[in-house]
XYZ file of C-alpha atoms in Angstrom:
726
model
C 19.746 48.935 208.015
C 21.978 51.612 209.396
C 21.236 53.865 206.476
C 17.497 53.604 207.107
C 17.664 54.340 210.784
C 20.628 56.650 211.083
C 21.285 60.143 209.857
C 24.368 62.152 210.782
C 25.328 59.366 213.205
C 21.926 59.602 214.896
C 19.227 56.987 215.291
C 15.717 58.363 215.028
C 14.385 55.161 216.563
C 16.631 55.396 219.624
C 15.878 59.065 220.104
C 12.149 58.460 219.811
C 12.308 55.508 222.199
C 14.244 57.484 224.838
C 11.794 60.381 224.646
C 8.809 58.047 225.001
C 10.355 56.257 227.976
C 11.508 59.311 229.872
C 9.043 62.035 228.819
C 7.558 61.984 232.317
C 10.825 63.412 233.647
C 10.640 66.229 231.129
C 7.041 66.906 232.143
C 8.010 67.059 235.815
C 10.779 69.534 234.954
C 8.241 71.703 233.123
C 5.898 71.589 236.112
C 8.837 72.555 238.317
C 9.512 75.610 236.143
C 5.835 76.572 236.371
C 5.900 76.296 240.172
C 9.050 78.331 240.732
C 8.505 80.976 238.037
C 4.980 81.447 236.715
C 3.191 80.900 240.039
C 5.287 83.491 241.966
C 4.765 85.976 239.136
C 1.010 85.380 239.093
C 0.759 85.552 242.902
C 2.687 88.806 242.803
C 0.367 90.064 240.068
C 3.369 90.425 237.785
C 4.757 93.236 239.882
C 8.094 94.747 238.942
C 10.059 93.245 241.857
C 8.794 89.668 241.549
C 9.225 89.651 237.759
C 12.724 91.099 238.002
C 13.731 88.527 240.637
C 12.113 85.507 239.023
C 13.340 86.214 235.516
C 16.906 86.814 236.703
C 19.472 84.154 235.834
C 20.682 84.539 239.436
C 17.355 83.157 240.709
C 18.417 80.252 242.952
C 15.456 77.907 242.202
C 16.131 78.355 238.477
C 19.796 77.429 238.973
C 18.678 74.427 241.015
C 16.499 73.038 238.208
C 19.180 73.731 235.606
C 21.527 71.645 237.758
C 19.193 68.807 238.645
C 17.316 68.145 235.385
C 20.361 67.429 233.139
C 21.918 65.181 235.797
C 18.717 63.128 236.058
C 18.317 63.039 232.255
C 21.843 61.637 231.884
C 21.016 59.001 234.504
C 17.974 57.977 232.438
C 19.476 57.771 228.951
C 22.800 56.211 229.983
C 21.401 53.916 232.656
C 22.116 50.824 230.519
C 25.868 51.428 230.884
C 25.711 50.614 234.586
C 24.312 47.077 234.138
C 26.053 44.301 232.208
C 22.856 42.705 230.883
C 21.400 45.984 229.626
C 24.749 47.041 228.206
C 25.106 43.769 226.268
C 21.595 44.052 224.807
C 21.946 47.662 223.705
C 25.371 47.112 222.140
C 24.071 44.092 220.263
C 21.773 46.413 218.285
C 22.875 47.292 214.721
C 24.255 50.695 215.706
C 27.803 51.870 216.103
C 28.954 53.157 219.441
C 29.230 56.624 217.988
C 25.600 56.456 216.907
C 24.512 55.181 220.300
C 26.347 57.925 222.145
C 25.134 60.714 219.857
C 21.547 59.496 219.893
C 21.454 59.227 223.675
C 22.979 62.684 224.068
C 20.509 64.250 221.643
C 17.522 62.570 223.293
C 18.773 63.611 226.745
C 19.210 67.218 225.603
C 15.727 67.243 224.099
C 14.290 66.066 227.398
C 16.162 68.883 229.192
C 15.623 71.706 226.724
C 11.965 71.259 225.797
C 10.830 72.593 229.230
C 13.065 75.654 228.813
C 11.710 76.348 225.327
C 8.107 75.881 226.489
C 8.727 78.255 229.391
C 10.118 80.803 226.941
C 6.904 80.629 224.913
C 4.787 80.973 228.064
C 6.806 84.027 229.138
C 6.252 85.587 225.724
C 2.499 84.977 225.955
C 2.384 86.445 229.477
C 4.333 89.454 228.248
C 1.830 90.007 225.444
C -1.006 89.923 227.991
C 0.570 92.034 230.757
C 2.447 94.446 228.564
C 5.640 96.145 229.829
C 6.494 95.801 233.506
C 8.360 98.973 234.362
C 10.910 99.125 237.174
C 11.815 102.603 238.326
C 15.398 103.747 237.973
C 16.769 106.988 239.326
C 18.853 109.493 237.422
C 20.167 112.322 239.630
C 19.900 114.792 236.760
C 16.612 113.953 235.067
C 14.791 112.119 237.833
C 13.016 108.766 237.552
C 13.349 106.669 234.456
C 12.165 103.113 233.944
C 13.161 99.878 232.288
C 10.964 97.012 231.223
C 12.024 94.017 233.333
C 9.623 91.768 231.381
C 10.849 92.767 227.951
C 11.366 90.304 225.127
C 15.089 90.922 225.505
C 14.957 89.881 229.179
C 13.014 86.735 228.240
C 15.541 85.917 225.495
C 18.395 86.459 227.972
C 16.776 83.994 230.399
C 16.169 81.464 227.644
C 19.706 81.602 226.252
C 21.219 81.210 229.713
C 18.912 78.289 230.459
C 19.799 76.511 227.209
C 23.558 77.112 227.359
C 23.931 76.137 231.016
C 21.671 73.092 230.659
C 23.820 71.800 227.799
C 26.978 72.373 229.859
C 25.649 70.471 232.878
C 24.409 67.625 230.665
C 27.834 67.368 228.999
C 29.507 66.944 232.389
C 26.886 64.383 233.433
C 27.425 62.440 230.205
C 31.157 62.310 230.919
C 30.393 60.983 234.413
C 28.137 58.307 232.885
C 30.864 57.116 230.498
C 33.516 56.940 233.242
C 31.386 55.208 235.871
C 29.933 51.736 236.109
C 27.485 52.402 238.912
C 24.397 54.619 239.075
C 25.390 55.974 242.474
C 28.933 56.708 241.341
C 27.597 58.369 238.191
C 25.382 60.642 240.293
C 28.238 61.540 242.635
C 30.688 62.115 239.781
C 28.186 64.346 237.992
C 28.022 66.765 240.913
C 31.784 66.515 241.464
C 32.422 67.521 237.842
C 29.900 70.369 238.024
C 31.571 71.935 241.075
C 35.112 70.540 240.645
C 37.001 73.613 239.460
C 35.543 76.213 241.868
C 35.549 73.668 244.713
C 39.221 72.736 244.414
C 40.143 76.386 243.833
C 38.339 77.466 246.993
C 39.921 74.653 249.023
C 43.422 75.602 247.901
C 42.649 79.259 248.596
C 41.553 78.350 252.150
C 44.803 76.454 252.721
C 46.742 79.456 251.419
C 44.827 81.710 253.798
C 45.903 79.579 256.769
C 49.426 78.543 255.760
C 50.753 81.459 253.696
C 51.525 84.527 255.753
C 50.085 87.592 254.084
C 47.841 85.694 251.681
C 45.232 87.800 249.929
C 42.960 86.120 247.411
C 43.900 87.382 243.926
C 41.274 88.648 241.534
C 41.691 85.790 239.067
C 40.436 83.321 241.677
C 37.127 85.141 241.788
C 36.959 84.741 238.007
C 37.613 80.995 238.344
C 34.981 80.685 241.062
C 32.490 82.512 238.883
C 33.075 80.755 235.564
C 34.508 77.426 236.727
C 31.016 76.005 237.099
C 27.942 76.687 234.950
C 25.835 76.846 238.106
C 28.075 79.426 239.769
C 28.257 81.362 236.502
C 24.511 81.860 236.755
C 24.273 82.549 240.472
C 27.207 84.984 240.514
C 26.403 86.713 237.230
C 25.308 90.292 236.841
C 22.836 90.219 234.006
C 23.060 93.988 233.645
C 26.694 93.779 232.532
C 27.430 92.369 229.098
C 31.079 91.962 230.143
C 29.919 89.307 232.608
C 27.246 87.713 230.406
C 29.227 87.231 227.199
C 32.218 85.218 228.581
C 29.964 82.505 229.980
C 27.766 82.284 226.887
C 30.833 81.970 224.641
C 32.947 79.848 226.964
C 30.450 77.139 227.885
C 29.325 76.095 224.370
C 32.981 75.589 223.410
C 33.770 73.659 226.587
C 30.597 71.588 226.202
C 31.609 70.579 222.667
C 35.060 69.540 223.924
C 33.550 67.496 226.777
C 31.141 65.744 224.386
C 34.052 64.907 222.074
C 36.133 63.493 224.949
C 33.153 61.515 226.246
C 32.514 60.014 222.816
C 36.134 58.953 222.473
C 36.043 57.309 225.891
C 32.698 55.684 225.118
C 34.099 54.059 221.988
C 36.963 52.509 223.980
C 34.907 51.536 227.025
C 34.924 47.846 228.031
C 31.286 46.941 228.474
C 32.106 44.022 230.751
C 33.302 46.634 233.261
C 29.706 47.633 233.967
C 29.192 47.436 237.695
C 32.651 48.746 238.572
C 32.854 52.141 240.237
C 35.215 53.459 237.513
C 35.431 51.461 234.293
C 38.785 52.865 233.098
C 41.725 51.640 235.170
C 43.904 54.603 234.200
C 41.363 56.999 235.708
C 40.952 55.145 238.995
C 44.042 56.667 240.731
C 43.069 60.136 239.508
C 39.522 59.854 240.849
C 40.757 58.219 244.076
C 43.321 60.927 244.786
C 40.948 63.721 243.786
C 38.184 62.545 246.122
C 40.759 61.867 248.859
C 42.137 65.393 248.485
C 38.670 66.910 248.815
C 37.823 64.733 251.815
C 41.190 65.417 253.446
C 40.830 69.174 252.928
C 37.299 69.435 254.254
C 38.186 67.392 257.338
C 41.412 69.331 257.999
C 39.783 72.747 257.601
C 36.837 71.690 259.771
C 39.118 70.469 262.568
C 41.124 73.693 262.312
C 37.964 75.823 262.480
C 36.573 74.161 265.619
C 39.880 73.864 267.509
C 40.432 76.594 270.135
C 43.503 78.647 269.388
C 43.598 77.701 265.699
C 47.199 76.527 265.796
C 48.618 75.633 262.405
C 49.789 72.134 263.365
C 46.118 71.153 263.706
C 45.841 71.453 259.925
C 48.483 68.732 259.416
C 46.924 66.395 261.970
C 43.480 66.886 260.450
C 44.887 66.431 256.940
C 46.428 63.070 257.791
C 43.267 61.836 259.505
C 41.041 63.078 256.703
C 43.287 61.565 254.033
C 43.297 58.176 255.751
C 39.520 58.068 256.168
C 38.805 59.350 252.660
C 41.315 57.060 250.949
C 40.008 53.970 252.736
C 36.388 54.842 251.873
C 37.160 55.484 248.198
C 39.221 52.318 247.805
C 36.473 50.227 249.386
C 34.027 51.613 246.834
C 36.486 51.129 243.973
C 37.311 47.554 244.920
C 33.792 46.728 246.170
C 35.291 45.049 249.210
C 36.083 45.771 252.829
C 39.499 44.246 252.230
C 41.656 46.672 250.263
C 44.406 45.365 248.018
C 47.498 47.503 247.531
C 46.436 49.953 250.207
C 49.906 50.799 251.532
C 51.450 51.558 248.142
C 48.617 53.785 246.948
C 48.285 55.646 250.234
C 52.038 56.273 250.494
C 52.021 57.754 246.988
C 49.194 60.060 248.028
C 50.987 61.050 251.234
C 54.070 61.974 249.213
C 51.960 64.185 246.936
C 50.228 65.752 249.950
C 53.605 66.330 251.641
C 54.839 68.163 248.525
C 51.700 70.325 248.548
C 51.960 71.219 252.241
C 55.728 71.583 251.962
C 55.335 74.227 249.279
C 52.798 76.051 251.453
C 54.934 75.832 254.593
C 58.036 77.084 252.790
C 56.476 80.272 251.536
C 54.452 79.153 248.529
C 57.276 79.259 245.952
C 58.271 82.777 246.966
C 54.771 84.103 247.569
C 55.393 85.208 251.161
C 58.578 87.102 250.278
C 57.249 88.566 247.053
C 57.517 92.369 247.213
C 57.530 94.224 243.866
C 60.584 96.266 242.953
C 60.287 99.964 243.616
C 60.671 101.036 239.981
C 57.855 98.664 238.917
C 55.280 100.243 241.257
C 52.883 102.879 239.986
C 50.974 103.459 243.225
C 50.206 101.856 246.591
C 47.110 101.456 248.762
C 47.607 100.605 252.434
C 44.935 100.198 255.088
C 44.819 99.158 258.709
C 47.795 101.125 260.038
C 45.814 103.862 261.691
C 42.818 104.065 263.978
C 41.765 107.362 262.420
C 38.236 107.126 261.043
C 37.243 109.158 258.017
C 33.747 108.722 256.588
C 32.579 108.675 252.985
C 35.941 109.549 251.474
C 37.238 107.950 248.279
C 40.951 107.860 249.048
C 43.424 108.138 246.195
C 46.395 105.810 245.975
C 49.821 106.867 247.243
C 52.017 107.826 244.306
C 55.059 109.704 245.683
C 58.217 107.612 245.543
C 59.381 108.398 249.082
C 56.175 107.075 250.637
C 56.216 104.005 248.376
C 59.771 103.160 249.463
C 58.846 103.574 253.127
C 55.863 101.252 252.727
C 58.103 98.662 251.069
C 60.502 98.887 254.018
C 57.635 98.330 256.453
C 56.475 95.401 254.342
C 59.968 93.886 254.506
C 60.043 94.279 258.291
C 56.686 92.523 258.651
C 57.953 89.565 256.625
C 61.363 89.363 258.306
C 59.995 89.655 261.837
C 56.848 87.576 261.450
C 58.201 85.009 263.889
C 57.664 87.622 266.622
C 53.927 87.508 266.225
C 52.882 84.744 263.802
C 50.998 82.440 264.053
C 50.022 83.237 267.662
C 48.351 86.510 266.719
C 45.992 84.703 264.347
C 44.281 83.181 267.380
C 42.805 86.552 268.239
C 41.764 87.731 264.815
C 39.250 86.496 262.295
C 39.763 88.107 258.902
C 36.386 86.907 257.686
C 34.280 88.823 260.184
C 36.758 91.520 261.121
C 36.713 90.763 264.852
C 39.801 92.420 266.315
C 41.002 91.443 269.759
C 44.167 91.713 271.834
C 45.403 94.891 270.139
C 45.987 93.700 266.582
C 45.776 95.405 263.219
C 44.801 93.927 259.883
C 47.181 95.607 257.460
C 46.329 95.380 253.779
C 48.866 96.623 251.238
C 48.156 96.650 247.528
C 50.787 97.517 244.911
C 49.423 98.773 241.598
C 52.161 97.979 239.100
C 53.040 99.844 235.922
C 52.248 96.777 233.824
C 48.636 96.806 235.031
C 48.957 93.961 237.539
C 48.134 94.256 241.236
C 50.066 92.563 244.047
C 48.153 92.515 247.344
C 48.906 91.104 250.795
C 47.072 91.109 254.138
C 48.839 90.765 257.504
C 47.761 90.454 261.115
C 50.201 92.589 263.110
C 50.141 93.464 266.834
C 49.932 97.180 267.539
C 52.723 96.765 270.079
C 55.049 95.693 267.282
C 53.941 98.637 265.156
C 54.541 101.010 268.056
C 58.265 100.219 268.157
C 58.909 99.720 264.441
C 60.931 102.511 262.857
C 59.621 101.822 259.350
C 56.048 102.215 260.553
C 56.967 105.565 262.050
C 58.447 106.730 258.767
C 55.331 105.651 256.873
C 53.022 107.492 259.263
C 54.948 110.733 259.101
C 55.388 110.802 255.315
C 53.411 113.450 253.462
C 52.055 110.860 251.027
C 50.552 108.705 253.763
C 49.106 111.719 255.576
C 47.445 112.903 252.371
C 46.154 109.340 251.927
C 44.724 109.162 255.450
C 43.557 112.780 255.619
C 41.962 113.667 252.262
C 41.125 117.108 253.591
C 44.789 117.998 253.005
C 44.120 117.829 249.265
C 41.478 120.545 249.389
C 42.871 123.741 247.935
C 41.532 127.263 248.204
C 39.181 128.108 245.366
C 38.668 124.444 244.401
C 36.040 123.569 246.981
C 32.778 124.893 248.340
C 32.333 124.292 252.068
C 28.660 123.971 252.910
C 28.992 123.572 256.667
C 31.425 122.936 259.540
C 30.136 121.268 262.711
C 31.725 120.495 266.067
C 30.437 117.276 267.606
C 30.812 115.894 271.120
C 33.131 112.919 270.641
C 34.511 109.929 272.520
C 35.618 106.372 271.810
C 32.043 105.105 272.185
C 28.635 106.743 272.002
C 28.830 110.406 272.884
C 27.834 111.480 276.378
C 25.157 114.094 276.049
C 25.927 114.442 272.322
C 25.727 118.016 271.141
C 26.315 119.328 267.635
C 27.512 122.910 267.275
C 27.307 124.398 263.801
C 29.819 127.075 262.864
C 27.505 129.377 260.982
C 29.979 132.096 260.045
C 31.179 131.184 256.539
C 34.120 133.590 256.868
C 35.560 131.358 259.599
C 35.593 128.227 257.409
C 38.886 129.100 255.761
C 40.595 129.709 259.105
C 39.337 126.436 260.599
C 40.404 124.484 257.520
C 43.847 126.085 257.554
C 44.364 125.346 261.272
C 43.206 121.751 260.823
C 45.604 121.222 257.910
C 48.551 122.562 259.886
C 47.725 120.300 262.826
C 47.409 117.205 260.628
C 50.726 117.886 258.898
C 52.518 118.396 262.228
C 51.174 115.209 263.881
C 53.849 112.755 264.974
C 53.783 108.973 264.814
C 52.514 108.323 268.344
C 49.893 111.053 267.994
C 48.504 109.615 264.766
C 48.519 106.028 265.968
C 46.645 106.657 269.213
C 49.687 106.007 271.435
C 49.944 109.426 273.047
C 48.482 110.424 276.413
C 46.141 112.962 274.877
C 42.403 112.843 275.460
C 39.986 113.085 272.546
C 38.091 116.357 272.847
C 35.549 116.519 270.037
C 35.006 115.756 266.350
C 35.104 118.277 263.571
C 33.045 117.617 260.457
C 33.439 119.527 257.205
C 30.595 119.228 254.715
C 31.747 119.981 251.165
C 29.397 120.357 248.213
C 29.754 117.775 245.470
C 30.311 118.869 241.896
C 27.152 117.071 240.737
C 23.990 118.681 241.980
C 20.963 116.532 242.749
C 17.424 117.784 242.770
C 16.393 117.549 246.482
C 12.780 116.806 245.532
C 13.784 113.874 243.346
C 16.073 112.607 246.082
C 13.194 112.867 248.576
C 10.909 110.906 246.253
C 13.549 108.235 245.878
C 13.896 108.013 249.670
C 10.129 107.644 250.095
C 10.043 104.861 247.519
C 13.162 102.873 248.464
C 13.960 103.876 252.049
C 17.372 105.411 251.316
C 18.802 108.345 249.432
C 20.129 107.699 245.972
C 23.141 109.875 246.585
C 24.095 112.559 249.045
C 24.844 115.995 247.710
C 27.871 116.355 249.954
C 31.169 114.818 250.985
C 31.847 114.574 254.714
C 35.326 115.000 256.183
C 35.251 113.915 259.842
C 38.221 113.960 262.234
C 38.533 113.315 265.960
C 40.362 116.248 267.525
C 42.535 115.872 270.630
C 44.926 118.187 272.421
C 47.603 117.559 269.764
C 45.551 119.677 267.372
C 46.949 122.790 269.019
C 46.110 125.401 266.381
C 42.563 124.115 265.857
C 41.878 123.919 269.598
C 43.385 127.347 270.251
C 41.365 128.926 267.448
C 38.057 127.452 268.613
C 38.818 128.288 272.239
C 39.497 131.870 271.206
C 36.084 131.978 269.559
C 34.437 130.447 272.651
C 33.143 127.373 270.860
C 34.810 124.539 272.811
C 32.592 124.646 275.878
C 29.633 123.776 273.676
C 30.921 120.307 272.787
C 33.629 119.092 275.211
C 32.519 116.542 277.827
C 32.947 117.935 281.352
C 32.803 116.185 284.755
C 29.386 117.630 285.464
C 28.074 115.791 282.369
C 28.857 112.431 284.010
C 26.407 110.823 286.422
C 28.462 107.777 287.457
C 31.124 105.343 286.286
C 31.076 101.546 286.089
C 34.056 99.285 285.461
C 34.226 95.783 284.005
C 37.152 93.429 284.176
C 37.192 91.320 281.006
C 39.191 88.154 280.501
C 39.374 86.535 277.078
C 39.337 82.807 277.749
C 41.332 81.325 274.859
C 39.822 82.251 271.590
C 37.438 84.715 269.994
C 34.723 82.076 269.784
C 34.593 81.680 273.567
C 32.592 84.153 275.637
C 34.700 86.350 277.870
C 34.360 86.266 281.625
C 33.538 89.525 283.385
C 33.700 91.023 286.834
C 31.601 94.153 287.289
C 32.641 96.934 289.637
C 30.682 100.018 290.618
C 32.501 102.976 292.148
C 30.460 104.986 294.627
C 31.178 108.370 296.175
C 33.073 106.802 299.064
C 35.435 104.910 296.779
C 34.033 101.549 297.934
C 34.026 98.549 295.624
C 30.724 96.842 294.931
C 30.595 93.537 293.039
C 27.596 93.098 290.794
C 26.281 90.601 288.281
C 23.916 91.165 285.378
C 20.806 90.498 287.502
C 21.770 93.137 290.089
C 23.494 95.491 287.692
C 20.579 97.946 287.773
C 21.230 98.504 291.514
C 24.388 100.590 291.054
C 25.681 103.431 293.164
C 26.426 106.785 291.584
C 29.672 108.715 291.786
C 29.093 112.039 293.493
C 32.749 112.954 293.959
C 33.315 115.490 291.164
C 37.074 115.457 291.723
C 37.292 111.677 291.218
C 35.210 111.921 288.054
C 37.432 114.698 286.714
C 40.597 112.674 287.340
C 39.227 109.629 285.551
C 37.685 111.651 282.719
C 40.879 113.561 282.010
C 43.095 110.493 282.143
C 44.633 109.560 278.814
C 42.565 107.755 276.226
C 41.991 104.035 275.842
C 44.904 101.611 275.703
C 44.889 99.793 272.338
C 47.318 97.119 273.602
C 45.093 95.643 276.288
C 45.960 91.961 275.836
C 43.911 89.120 277.277
C 42.862 90.899 280.481
C 41.577 94.458 280.370
C 39.164 96.839 282.042
C 36.189 98.498 280.364
C 35.303 101.813 281.986
C 31.766 103.077 281.301
C 31.072 106.805 281.629
C 27.316 107.351 282.071
C 25.728 110.695 281.257
C 23.266 112.570 283.449
C 20.651 112.097 280.740
C 20.948 108.295 280.707
C 17.673 106.435 280.931
C 19.386 103.055 281.435
C 22.846 101.778 282.307
C 24.003 101.529 278.675
C 22.109 104.379 277.079
C 24.090 107.510 276.275
C 27.459 106.426 277.638
C 30.954 105.946 276.285
C 33.662 103.420 277.058
C 37.409 103.443 277.511
C 39.513 100.306 277.808
C 42.673 99.944 279.891
C 45.204 97.219 280.538
C 46.314 96.269 284.050
C 49.303 98.597 283.680
C 47.492 101.633 282.284
C 44.390 101.549 284.463
C 44.003 104.986 286.147
C 45.185 104.990 289.749
C 41.852 106.342 290.955
C 40.082 103.269 289.588
C 42.735 100.881 290.915
C 42.227 102.191 294.437
C 38.478 101.896 294.107
C 38.351 98.271 292.969
C 41.256 96.800 294.984
């Protein structure tokens, strides 16, 4: 009988029966594809944008169906495994277990893949009717070109991705069906398996971010997050890059075959009387229990840490214990199908020991991760960011390669690690690396070592500026020629190798410019002199002058506009802007620097030419000044409290709130304005309580239009303001 019904370990009868019973599910999947793909295309009249979006493998609704349909199909075809009566009947049929498993898998895959194949045929028919759907591309040399986003190649790419990823998800769901003895557990396990690798990787990475000082997520983790799940591989893919398409299309068929083979082996040794148990294999129960407990513990611990003011590290351990206890109890109740848990203490203690080892490794430096600084002779180049407040726009900075600067950066790195107890973990309360919010005078220093063997070692640290201000290694880094060339790319411009298009002087301050005025230096013969003076000033800058710790007031900004090597047709660029709302590429590079009184040669040269008065803010430009006292409550997530002061011409203090803030008095005392205006620049080490001083221009239409701000601590607040508000 087997020979009549079976071929290549398949049963035509079983396959046909499964398809007849569950074809409605396949039909619903096909209708779902029509709704999320064909309907949007038709409603958009097969326009280039809607076709490009809908036919992309990154299309979220497409990824959702590819995830859901195989999971449901596996629930259908393997449903008999979850009930003892059904399991006994099916296994009494004259088929081997291998034949049963193969036949169910094939029928399940047919149910999943037929909608994808039918959609492929419909796309091809639509393509034959609509013809090419061109999407404009822009080439700076030749102008607009186009690509057919509804080509047969694009349709084939969509189809192959849909087939490969559907098979991968079904393989994981089949494994969940074989391991579980309950429909609910099978469903949960299916989604756990689909997102297991990227989920656990991300959880561990989050713990590293909190517990390992200097942690910076390595590049390989992004690769794991991208390819660790077939769903993420689709969502995070870039279908325009074959380097990102090919790995997934090669990797997942191989992995799927391995998973099917493992599932078959487990199926053949499965005890059918175990149907109804959460997990039918006793040897897998501890693994599943501890895995789910780890995930539950981690999510609870990280959630408690995120919502706790101050974000102190010990909260992680408290949350981890509470989360582990709750998760372990819940999982064991499901496993044992009882509110009374047998062997609870032994199993939970084993888990606690494993968790203690994990957290112990993290707390002790992550097996040398925290102290890991590459040897000097192994380093090819270094990138370091966050040390300086200097702001340079649109500059592609080259890595630091000179050995002296590399050694100085390594020394600074060593100091940060050795002295972290001075500022860690307290400083983390005032800084959020995810959104870049910087409070209480802290820097986010990122150092990346590019090694000679091709590897990259990167670390990120939260360091108070006050610590940097007294660190000798930081001073040596700042004043090295390599770091200056890194921070000031204009130093690399050499005579005869550049073409300056324009130099402009711009009214500058820490905030929005007061009465902003741009002054263009139109005499091309003066460009060389200005560039030479600027270079000399940058080279001569000392540590405190570069790091914003001197008493010098910012005067103006100087912007050099240098022609790029590649010329772009302005008309083509204009057309691109009209079509897409932004320029494809600027024709120039912009070198912008804030000039203060330390730039002696530059200031003297421009004063000699009579240019400074055109851009420097003077007391007569200011209409009035307002002061706010800000107090950070406890954490960046809590709104700060404010007291608002208005200084009038008599030096009286007026308290105001937001409702009455429009009724402010103006400063008419020019001498007082001059004293405050010429006081040294903002204090970057303000701490929890600081003063925001608003300088309002004569041209202001409202209290916050056309003004700039300086911030001061209690100690550095100008005496004139202290007298006015006390």
